[in-house]
Amino acid sequence: DVALSPDGELIATAAGDPTRPNRVGLVALWDRGTGDKVADLVGHERAATAVTFDADGSRLASTGEDEKVNLHDIAARKA
């Protein structure tokens, strides 16, 4: 899954790492202007399946096959 931040500067992606047991969840933030990865957000034990930013872009919610919903602090780049 992919989400664009409200200000259009960040892209968030949700995926699973097929090389690791149980497809450990991968949530990443990318700089839309440069295409560079700016953060890996941890917290899912299985593949991450969806991401969405809150209205002001300060937090990102992610969910995954582990049936958890994680809230990530965008400024701190952590869950």
Short mmCIF file of N, CA, C and O in Angstrom, two decimals:
data_model
loop_
_atom_site.label_atom_id
_atom_site.label_comp_id
_atom_site.label_asym_id
_atom_site.label_seq_id
_atom_site.Cartn_x
_atom_site.Cartn_y
_atom_site.Cartn_z
N ASP A 1 0.85 -1.18 0.00
CA ASP A 1 0.00 0.00 0.00
C ASP A 1 0.89 1.24 0.00
O ASP A 1 2.04 1.19 0.44
N VAL A 2 0.36 2.34 -0.48
CA VAL A 2 1.10 3.59 -0.59
C VAL A 2 0.20 4.73 -0.14
O VAL A 2 -0.99 4.73 -0.42
N ALA A 3 0.78 5.72 0.58
CA ALA A 3 0.04 6.92 0.97
C ALA A 3 0.92 8.13 0.80
O ALA A 3 2.13 8.08 1.04
N LEU A 4 0.31 9.25 0.41
CA LEU A 4 1.00 10.51 0.24
C LEU A 4 0.63 11.42 1.41
O LEU A 4 -0.55 11.54 1.77
N SER A 5 1.64 12.07 2.02
CA SER A 5 1.38 12.97 3.13
C SER A 5 0.55 14.16 2.65
O SER A 5 0.60 14.52 1.47
N PRO A 6 -0.22 14.78 3.56
CA PRO A 6 -1.06 15.91 3.17
C PRO A 6 -0.29 17.07 2.52
O PRO A 6 -0.82 17.74 1.64
N ASP A 7 0.96 17.29 2.91
CA ASP A 7 1.75 18.37 2.30
C ASP A 7 2.43 17.93 1.01
O ASP A 7 3.09 18.73 0.34
N GLY A 8 2.30 16.66 0.66
CA GLY A 8 2.86 16.15 -0.59
C GLY A 8 4.35 15.89 -0.56
O GLY A 8 4.93 15.55 -1.58
N GLU A 9 4.98 16.00 0.61
CA GLU A 9 6.43 15.84 0.68
C GLU A 9 6.90 14.41 0.95
O GLU A 9 8.02 14.05 0.60
N LEU A 10 6.07 13.60 1.61
CA LEU A 10 6.47 12.24 1.97
C LEU A 10 5.53 11.21 1.36
O LEU A 10 4.33 11.45 1.23
N ILE A 11 6.10 10.07 1.03
CA ILE A 11 5.34 8.91 0.60
C ILE A 11 5.60 7.82 1.63
O ILE A 11 6.74 7.58 2.02
N ALA A 12 4.54 7.16 2.08
CA ALA A 12 4.67 6.02 2.99
C ALA A 12 4.31 4.75 2.23
O ALA A 12 3.37 4.75 1.41
N THR A 13 5.07 3.69 2.48
CA THR A 13 4.78 2.40 1.86
C THR A 13 4.66 1.32 2.92
O THR A 13 5.31 1.39 3.96
N ALA A 14 3.82 0.34 2.62
CA ALA A 14 3.64 -0.82 3.51
C ALA A 14 3.91 -2.07 2.68
O ALA A 14 3.45 -2.18 1.55
N ALA A 15 4.67 -3.00 3.28
CA ALA A 15 5.01 -4.22 2.56
C ALA A 15 5.44 -5.29 3.56
O ALA A 15 5.46 -5.06 4.77
N GLY A 16 5.80 -6.44 3.02
CA GLY A 16 6.36 -7.53 3.81
C GLY A 16 7.68 -7.94 3.20
O GLY A 16 7.85 -7.90 1.99
N ASP A 17 8.63 -8.30 4.03
CA ASP A 17 9.94 -8.72 3.55
C ASP A 17 9.89 -10.22 3.24
O ASP A 17 9.87 -11.04 4.15
N PRO A 18 9.87 -10.60 1.95
CA PRO A 18 9.74 -12.02 1.60
C PRO A 18 10.97 -12.85 1.96
O PRO A 18 10.91 -14.08 1.94
N THR A 19 12.08 -12.21 2.32
CA THR A 19 13.29 -12.95 2.65
C THR A 19 13.36 -13.33 4.13
O THR A 19 14.27 -14.03 4.54
N ARG A 20 12.41 -12.84 4.93
CA ARG A 20 12.45 -13.09 6.37
C ARG A 20 11.26 -13.94 6.79
O ARG A 20 10.21 -13.88 6.16
N PRO A 21 11.41 -14.70 7.86
CA PRO A 21 10.29 -15.53 8.34
C PRO A 21 9.05 -14.68 8.60
O PRO A 21 9.14 -13.57 9.12
N ASN A 22 7.90 -15.21 8.23
CA ASN A 22 6.61 -14.55 8.44
C ASN A 22 6.49 -13.21 7.72
O ASN A 22 5.64 -12.41 8.06
N ARG A 23 7.37 -12.95 6.76
CA ARG A 23 7.31 -11.69 5.99
C ARG A 23 7.22 -10.48 6.91
O ARG A 23 6.26 -9.74 6.90
N VAL A 24 8.22 -10.29 7.72
CA VAL A 24 8.25 -9.18 8.69
C VAL A 24 7.81 -7.88 8.01
O VAL A 24 8.21 -7.58 6.89
N GLY A 25 6.97 -7.11 8.70
CA GLY A 25 6.40 -5.90 8.13
C GLY A 25 7.40 -4.80 7.89
O GLY A 25 8.27 -4.54 8.73
N LEU A 26 7.27 -4.15 6.75
CA LEU A 26 8.11 -3.03 6.39
C LEU A 26 7.24 -1.81 6.14
O LEU A 26 6.39 -1.82 5.24
N VAL A 27 7.42 -0.77 6.93
CA VAL A 27 6.78 0.52 6.68
C VAL A 27 7.92 1.51 6.48
O VAL A 27 8.81 1.61 7.32
N ALA A 28 7.89 2.19 5.37
CA ALA A 28 8.99 3.11 5.04
C ALA A 28 8.44 4.47 4.65
O ALA A 28 7.33 4.58 4.14
N LEU A 29 9.25 5.49 4.90
CA LEU A 29 8.96 6.85 4.47
C LEU A 29 9.97 7.25 3.40
O LEU A 29 11.17 6.98 3.54
N TRP A 30 9.48 7.89 2.36
CA TRP A 30 10.30 8.29 1.24
C TRP A 30 10.11 9.78 0.97
O TRP A 30 8.99 10.30 1.08
N ASP A 31 11.18 10.46 0.61
CA ASP A 31 11.12 11.86 0.20
C ASP A 31 10.61 11.90 -1.24
O ASP A 31 11.23 11.35 -2.14
N ARG A 32 9.47 12.54 -1.43
CA ARG A 32 8.87 12.56 -2.76
C ARG A 32 9.73 13.30 -3.77
O ARG A 32 9.78 12.93 -4.94
N GLY A 33 10.43 14.33 -3.33
CA GLY A 33 11.25 15.12 -4.25
C GLY A 33 12.49 14.41 -4.73
O GLY A 33 12.85 14.51 -5.91
N THR A 34 13.15 13.68 -3.84
CA THR A 34 14.42 13.03 -4.19
C THR A 34 14.29 11.54 -4.46
O THR A 34 15.16 10.94 -5.07
N GLY A 35 13.23 10.93 -3.92
CA GLY A 35 13.07 9.47 -4.03
C GLY A 35 13.86 8.71 -2.98
O GLY A 35 13.87 7.49 -2.98
N ASP A 36 14.55 9.42 -2.09
CA ASP A 36 15.35 8.78 -1.05
C ASP A 36 14.48 8.25 0.08
O ASP A 36 13.51 8.91 0.48
N LYS A 37 14.86 7.10 0.61
CA LYS A 37 14.21 6.59 1.81
C LYS A 37 14.71 7.41 3.00
O LYS A 37 15.91 7.58 3.17
N VAL A 38 13.78 7.94 3.81
CA VAL A 38 14.18 8.76 4.94
C VAL A 38 13.95 8.07 6.28
O VAL A 38 14.49 8.51 7.29
N ALA A 39 13.18 6.97 6.29
CA ALA A 39 12.98 6.25 7.55
C ALA A 39 12.38 4.89 7.30
O ALA A 39 11.59 4.69 6.38
N ASP A 40 12.77 3.94 8.16
CA ASP A 40 12.11 2.65 8.28
C ASP A 40 11.38 2.67 9.61
O ASP A 40 11.99 2.94 10.65
N LEU A 41 10.09 2.43 9.59
CA LEU A 41 9.28 2.45 10.81
C LEU A 41 8.96 1.01 11.19
O LEU A 41 8.35 0.28 10.42
N VAL A 42 9.40 0.59 12.35
CA VAL A 42 9.25 -0.80 12.77
C VAL A 42 8.01 -0.96 13.63
O VAL A 42 7.42 0.00 14.10
N GLY A 43 7.62 -2.22 13.83
CA GLY A 43 6.52 -2.49 14.73
C GLY A 43 5.62 -3.63 14.31
O GLY A 43 4.86 -4.14 15.12
N HIS A 44 5.68 -4.05 13.06
CA HIS A 44 4.84 -5.16 12.62
C HIS A 44 5.63 -6.46 12.58
O HIS A 44 6.73 -6.50 12.06
N GLU A 45 5.04 -7.50 13.14
CA GLU A 45 5.68 -8.81 13.16
C GLU A 45 5.41 -9.61 11.88
O GLU A 45 6.09 -10.61 11.62
N ARG A 46 4.41 -9.21 11.14
CA ARG A 46 4.07 -9.83 9.85
C ARG A 46 3.97 -8.70 8.82
O ARG A 46 4.12 -7.55 9.15
N ALA A 47 3.67 -9.04 7.60
CA ALA A 47 3.64 -8.05 6.52
C ALA A 47 2.72 -6.88 6.87
O ALA A 47 1.62 -7.08 7.38
N ALA A 48 3.18 -5.68 6.61
CA ALA A 48 2.34 -4.48 6.72
C ALA A 48 1.48 -4.41 5.47
O ALA A 48 1.95 -4.68 4.36
N THR A 49 0.21 -4.06 5.64
CA THR A 49 -0.71 -4.11 4.50
C THR A 49 -1.34 -2.77 4.13
O THR A 49 -1.83 -2.62 3.02
N ALA A 50 -1.35 -1.80 5.05
CA ALA A 50 -1.98 -0.53 4.74
C ALA A 50 -1.34 0.59 5.55
O ALA A 50 -0.91 0.37 6.68
N VAL A 51 -1.30 1.79 4.96
CA VAL A 51 -0.79 2.97 5.64
C VAL A 51 -1.69 4.16 5.29
O VAL A 51 -2.23 4.23 4.19
N THR A 52 -1.82 5.09 6.24
CA THR A 52 -2.54 6.33 5.99
C THR A 52 -2.04 7.42 6.94
O THR A 52 -1.76 7.13 8.10
N PHE A 53 -1.90 8.62 6.42
CA PHE A 53 -1.49 9.76 7.24
C PHE A 53 -2.73 10.37 7.90
O PHE A 53 -3.82 10.32 7.33
N ASP A 54 -2.55 10.99 9.09
CA ASP A 54 -3.64 11.75 9.66
C ASP A 54 -3.74 13.08 8.90
O ASP A 54 -2.92 13.39 8.04
N ALA A 55 -4.79 13.86 9.21
CA ALA A 55 -5.10 15.06 8.43
C ALA A 55 -3.98 16.10 8.40
O ALA A 55 -3.79 16.77 7.39
N ASP A 56 -3.22 16.23 9.49
CA ASP A 56 -2.14 17.23 9.49
C ASP A 56 -0.77 16.64 9.15
O ASP A 56 0.23 17.36 9.12
N GLY A 57 -0.71 15.33 8.91
CA GLY A 57 0.54 14.70 8.50
C GLY A 57 1.52 14.43 9.61
O GLY A 57 2.65 14.03 9.35
N SER A 58 1.10 14.60 10.86
CA SER A 58 2.03 14.41 11.98
C SER A 58 2.15 12.95 12.40
O SER A 58 3.13 12.58 13.05
N ARG A 59 1.16 12.14 12.03
CA ARG A 59 1.20 10.72 12.38
C ARG A 59 0.81 9.87 11.18
O ARG A 59 0.10 10.32 10.29
N LEU A 60 1.30 8.64 11.22
CA LEU A 60 0.98 7.67 10.19
C LEU A 60 0.44 6.43 10.88
O LEU A 60 1.05 5.94 11.84
N ALA A 61 -0.69 5.94 10.43
CA ALA A 61 -1.23 4.69 10.95
C ALA A 61 -0.89 3.58 9.97
O ALA A 61 -0.95 3.77 8.75
N SER A 62 -0.50 2.43 10.53
CA SER A 62 -0.23 1.27 9.68
C SER A 62 -0.89 0.05 10.30
O SER A 62 -1.07 -0.04 11.51
N THR A 63 -1.27 -0.88 9.44
CA THR A 63 -1.84 -2.13 9.90
C THR A 63 -1.20 -3.25 9.09
O THR A 63 -0.58 -3.01 8.06
N GLY A 64 -1.35 -4.48 9.61
CA GLY A 64 -0.70 -5.58 8.91
C GLY A 64 -1.33 -6.92 9.20
O GLY A 64 -2.34 -7.02 9.91
N GLU A 65 -0.69 -7.96 8.67
CA GLU A 65 -1.16 -9.32 8.85
C GLU A 65 -1.08 -9.78 10.30
O GLU A 65 -1.67 -10.78 10.67
N ASP A 66 -0.36 -9.04 11.14
CA ASP A 66 -0.27 -9.37 12.56
C ASP A 66 -1.48 -8.84 13.34
O ASP A 66 -1.56 -8.97 14.55
N GLU A 67 -2.44 -8.22 12.60
CA GLU A 67 -3.68 -7.70 13.16
C GLU A 67 -3.46 -6.58 14.18
O GLU A 67 -4.27 -6.37 15.07
N LYS A 68 -2.37 -5.84 14.02
CA LYS A 68 -2.07 -4.69 14.87
C LYS A 68 -2.25 -3.41 14.07
O LYS A 68 -2.07 -3.39 12.86
N VAL A 69 -2.60 -2.34 14.78
CA VAL A 69 -2.59 -1.00 14.20
C VAL A 69 -1.52 -0.22 14.96
O VAL A 69 -1.56 -0.14 16.19
N ASN A 70 -0.55 0.30 14.24
CA ASN A 70 0.53 1.07 14.84
C ASN A 70 0.40 2.53 14.44
O ASN A 70 0.06 2.84 13.29
N LEU A 71 0.65 3.43 15.39
CA LEU A 71 0.72 4.86 15.10
C LEU A 71 2.17 5.28 15.15
O LEU A 71 2.87 5.02 16.13
N HIS A 72 2.63 5.92 14.11
CA HIS A 72 4.02 6.35 13.99
C HIS A 72 4.09 7.86 14.06
O HIS A 72 3.31 8.56 13.40
N ASP A 73 5.01 8.38 14.85
CA ASP A 73 5.26 9.81 14.97
C ASP A 73 6.17 10.20 13.82
O ASP A 73 7.34 9.80 13.77
N ILE A 74 5.66 10.99 12.89
CA ILE A 74 6.43 11.32 11.69
C ILE A 74 7.66 12.17 12.02
O ILE A 74 8.73 11.93 11.49
N ALA A 75 7.53 13.15 12.88
CA ALA A 75 8.66 14.01 13.21
C ALA A 75 9.79 13.22 13.88
O ALA A 75 10.95 13.42 13.59
N ALA A 76 9.43 12.29 14.76
CA ALA A 76 10.43 11.48 15.47
C ALA A 76 10.88 10.27 14.64
O ALA A 76 11.86 9.62 14.98
N ARG A 77 10.12 9.97 13.58
CA ARG A 77 10.42 8.81 12.73
C ARG A 77 10.41 7.50 13.50
O ARG A 77 11.26 6.64 13.32
N LYS A 78 9.41 7.34 14.40
CA LYS A 78 9.31 6.09 15.16
C LYS A 78 7.88 5.79 15.53
O LYS A 78 7.01 6.65 15.47
N ALA A 79 7.65 4.53 15.92
CA ALA A 79 6.32 4.08 16.34
C ALA A 79 6.11 4.43 17.79
O ALA A 79 7.04 4.52 18.56
#
